[in-house]
Short mmCIF file of C-alpha atoms in Angstrom, two decimals:
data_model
loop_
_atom_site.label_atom_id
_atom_site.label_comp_id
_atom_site.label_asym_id
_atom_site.label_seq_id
_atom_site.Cartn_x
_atom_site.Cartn_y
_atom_site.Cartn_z
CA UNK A 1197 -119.15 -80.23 0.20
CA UNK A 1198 -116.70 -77.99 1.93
CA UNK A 1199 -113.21 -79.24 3.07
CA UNK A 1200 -114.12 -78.23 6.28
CA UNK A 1201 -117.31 -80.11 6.63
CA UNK A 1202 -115.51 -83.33 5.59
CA UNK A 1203 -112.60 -82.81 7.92
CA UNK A 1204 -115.45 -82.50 10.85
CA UNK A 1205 -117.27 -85.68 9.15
CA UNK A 1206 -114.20 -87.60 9.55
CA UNK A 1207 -113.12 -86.69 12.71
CA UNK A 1208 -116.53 -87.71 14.04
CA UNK A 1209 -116.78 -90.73 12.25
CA UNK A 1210 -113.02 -92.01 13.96
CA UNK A 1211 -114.18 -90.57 17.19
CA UNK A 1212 -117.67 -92.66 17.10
CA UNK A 1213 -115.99 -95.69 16.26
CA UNK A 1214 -112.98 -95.65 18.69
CA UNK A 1215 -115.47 -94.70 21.58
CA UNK A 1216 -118.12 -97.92 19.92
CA UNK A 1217 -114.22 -100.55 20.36
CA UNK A 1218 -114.08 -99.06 23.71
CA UNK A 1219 -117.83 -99.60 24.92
CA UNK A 1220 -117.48 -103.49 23.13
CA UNK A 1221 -114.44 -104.38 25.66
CA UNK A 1222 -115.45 -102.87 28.64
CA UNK A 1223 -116.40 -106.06 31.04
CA UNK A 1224 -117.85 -106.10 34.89
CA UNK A 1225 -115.83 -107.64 36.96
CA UNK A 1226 -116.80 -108.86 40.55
CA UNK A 1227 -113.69 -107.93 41.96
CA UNK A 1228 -110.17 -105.98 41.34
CA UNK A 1229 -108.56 -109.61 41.48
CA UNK A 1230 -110.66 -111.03 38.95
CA UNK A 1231 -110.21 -107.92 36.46
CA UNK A 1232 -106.08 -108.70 36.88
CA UNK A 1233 -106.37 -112.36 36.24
CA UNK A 1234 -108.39 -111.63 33.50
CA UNK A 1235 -106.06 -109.10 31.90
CA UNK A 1236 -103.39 -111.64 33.05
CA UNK A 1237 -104.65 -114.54 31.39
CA UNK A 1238 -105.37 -112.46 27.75
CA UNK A 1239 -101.25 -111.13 27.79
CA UNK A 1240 -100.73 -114.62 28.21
CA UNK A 1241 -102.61 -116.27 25.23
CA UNK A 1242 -101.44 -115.36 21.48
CA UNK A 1243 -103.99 -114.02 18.57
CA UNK A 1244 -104.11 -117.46 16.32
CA UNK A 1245 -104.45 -114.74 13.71
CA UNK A 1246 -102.05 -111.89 14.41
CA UNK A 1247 -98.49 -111.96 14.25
CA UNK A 1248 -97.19 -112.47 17.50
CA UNK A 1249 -99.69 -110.54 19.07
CA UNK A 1250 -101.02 -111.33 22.60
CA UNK A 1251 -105.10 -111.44 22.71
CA UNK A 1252 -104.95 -108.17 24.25
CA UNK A 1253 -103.14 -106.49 21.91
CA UNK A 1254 -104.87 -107.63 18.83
CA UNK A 1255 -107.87 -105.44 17.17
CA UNK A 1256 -108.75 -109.03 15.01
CA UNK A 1257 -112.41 -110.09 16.24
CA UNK A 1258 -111.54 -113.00 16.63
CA UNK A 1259 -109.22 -112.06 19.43
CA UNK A 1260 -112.28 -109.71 20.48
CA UNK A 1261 -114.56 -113.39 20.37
CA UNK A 1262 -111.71 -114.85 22.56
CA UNK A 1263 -111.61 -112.44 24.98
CA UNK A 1264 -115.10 -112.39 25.70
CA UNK A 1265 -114.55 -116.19 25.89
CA UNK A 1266 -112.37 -115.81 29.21
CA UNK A 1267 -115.04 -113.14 30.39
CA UNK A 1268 -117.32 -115.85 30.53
CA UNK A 1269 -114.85 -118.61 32.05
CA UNK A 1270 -113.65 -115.91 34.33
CA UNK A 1271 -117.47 -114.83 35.60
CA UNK A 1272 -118.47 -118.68 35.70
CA UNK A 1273 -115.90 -119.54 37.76
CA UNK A 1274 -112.99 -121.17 36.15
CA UNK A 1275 -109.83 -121.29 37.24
CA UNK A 1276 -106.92 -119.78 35.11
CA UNK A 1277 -105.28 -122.85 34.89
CA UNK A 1278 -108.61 -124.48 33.38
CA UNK A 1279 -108.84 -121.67 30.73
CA UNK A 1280 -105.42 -121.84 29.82
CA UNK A 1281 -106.14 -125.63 29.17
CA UNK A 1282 -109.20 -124.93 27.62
CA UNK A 1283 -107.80 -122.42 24.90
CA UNK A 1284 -104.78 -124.71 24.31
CA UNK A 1285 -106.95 -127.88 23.83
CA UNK A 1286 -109.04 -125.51 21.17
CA UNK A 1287 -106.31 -123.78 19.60
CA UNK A 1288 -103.16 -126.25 20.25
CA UNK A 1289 -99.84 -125.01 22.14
CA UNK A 1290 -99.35 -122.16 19.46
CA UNK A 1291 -102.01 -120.16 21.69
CA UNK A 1292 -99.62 -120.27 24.63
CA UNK A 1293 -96.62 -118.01 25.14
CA UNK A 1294 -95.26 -120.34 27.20
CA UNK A 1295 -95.86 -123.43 25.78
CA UNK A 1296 -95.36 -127.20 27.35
CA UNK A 1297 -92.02 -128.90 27.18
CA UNK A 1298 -93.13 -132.17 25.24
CA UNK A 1299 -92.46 -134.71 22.44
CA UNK A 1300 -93.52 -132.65 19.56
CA UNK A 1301 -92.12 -129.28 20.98
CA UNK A 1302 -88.84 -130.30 21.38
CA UNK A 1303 -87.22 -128.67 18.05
CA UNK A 1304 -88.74 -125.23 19.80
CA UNK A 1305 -87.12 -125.74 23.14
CA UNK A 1306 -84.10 -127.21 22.13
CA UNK A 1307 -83.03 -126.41 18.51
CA UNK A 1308 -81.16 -123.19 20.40
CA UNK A 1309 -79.06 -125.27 22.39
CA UNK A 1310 -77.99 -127.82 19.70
CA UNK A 1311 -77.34 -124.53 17.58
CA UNK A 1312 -74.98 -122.99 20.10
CA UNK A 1313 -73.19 -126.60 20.77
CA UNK A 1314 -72.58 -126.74 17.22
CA UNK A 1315 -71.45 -122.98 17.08
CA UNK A 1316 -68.90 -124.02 19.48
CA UNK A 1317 -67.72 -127.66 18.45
CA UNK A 1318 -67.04 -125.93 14.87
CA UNK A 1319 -65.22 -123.17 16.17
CA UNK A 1320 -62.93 -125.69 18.72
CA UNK A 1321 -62.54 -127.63 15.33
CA UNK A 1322 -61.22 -124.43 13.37
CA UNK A 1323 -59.22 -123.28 16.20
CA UNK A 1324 -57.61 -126.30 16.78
CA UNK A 1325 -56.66 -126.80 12.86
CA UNK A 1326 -54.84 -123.38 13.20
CA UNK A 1327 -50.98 -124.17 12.57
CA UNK A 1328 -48.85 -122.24 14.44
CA UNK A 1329 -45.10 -120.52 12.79
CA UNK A 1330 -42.66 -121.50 14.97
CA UNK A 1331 -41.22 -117.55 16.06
CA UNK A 1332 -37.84 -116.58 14.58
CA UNK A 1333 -34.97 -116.96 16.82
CA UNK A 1334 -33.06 -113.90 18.06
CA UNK A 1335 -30.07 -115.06 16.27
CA UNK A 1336 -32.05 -115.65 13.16
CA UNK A 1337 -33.43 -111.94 13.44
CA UNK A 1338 -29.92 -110.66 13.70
CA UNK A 1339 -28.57 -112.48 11.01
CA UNK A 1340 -31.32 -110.47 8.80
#
């Protein structure tokens, strides 16, 4: 087999499957508002999978499966606010960007603040230990 004829298989091959992800994501909406709450809501919600990777972003199928889930929420009706709940009662508040201040979040929301108050009590503590040398008298200078 030629070079060339495998270059031109390959290229084919990575055109046919970008164009096949393409066809698998491409959704009917009923309305311009729906398709922006649906992009809305899947920049919102993280891949359980990926690192720090919204739902949108991710190629994982499993981020594919959960997209298709808020399709179907979307198209039946559902209110963002219910699919949001929905996808954090499934996956817990990891899912969520933005998640809820509560009991066993606390460390996330406010481990920076104790951080910075202790940044700040321990410098206080080192600046006021600093001992000061009493400056030399002009006499003193001029006797030197």
């Amino acid at each position: 087999m030629s070079f060339f004829l495998r270059v031109t298989l390959l290229f084919f091959f990575f055109a046919a499957s970008s164009l096949g992800l393409q066809a698998s994501e491409e959704y009917q909406f009923a309305s311009a508002e729906q398709e922006q709450q649906y992009r809305d809501i899947i920049s919102q919600l993280r891949c359980p999978k990926c690192q720090n990777q919204s739902i949108a972003d991710s190629d994982a199928p499993l981020s594919e499966d959960l997209r298709y889930i808020v399709y179907q929420k979307l198209k039946a009706g559902e209110s963002k606010g219910q699919i949001l709940q929905y996808m954090q009662d499934r996956y817990g508040d990891f899912v969520l960007y933005d998640p809820p201040v509560s009991p066993k979040n606390y460390v996330l929301w406010f481990m920076p603040i104790l951080v910075f108050l202790l940044i700040i009590v321990a410098l206080l503590k080192k600046v006021g230990k600093r001992e000061l040398e009493p400056e030399p008298d002009s006499e003193q200078e001029q006797q030197l």
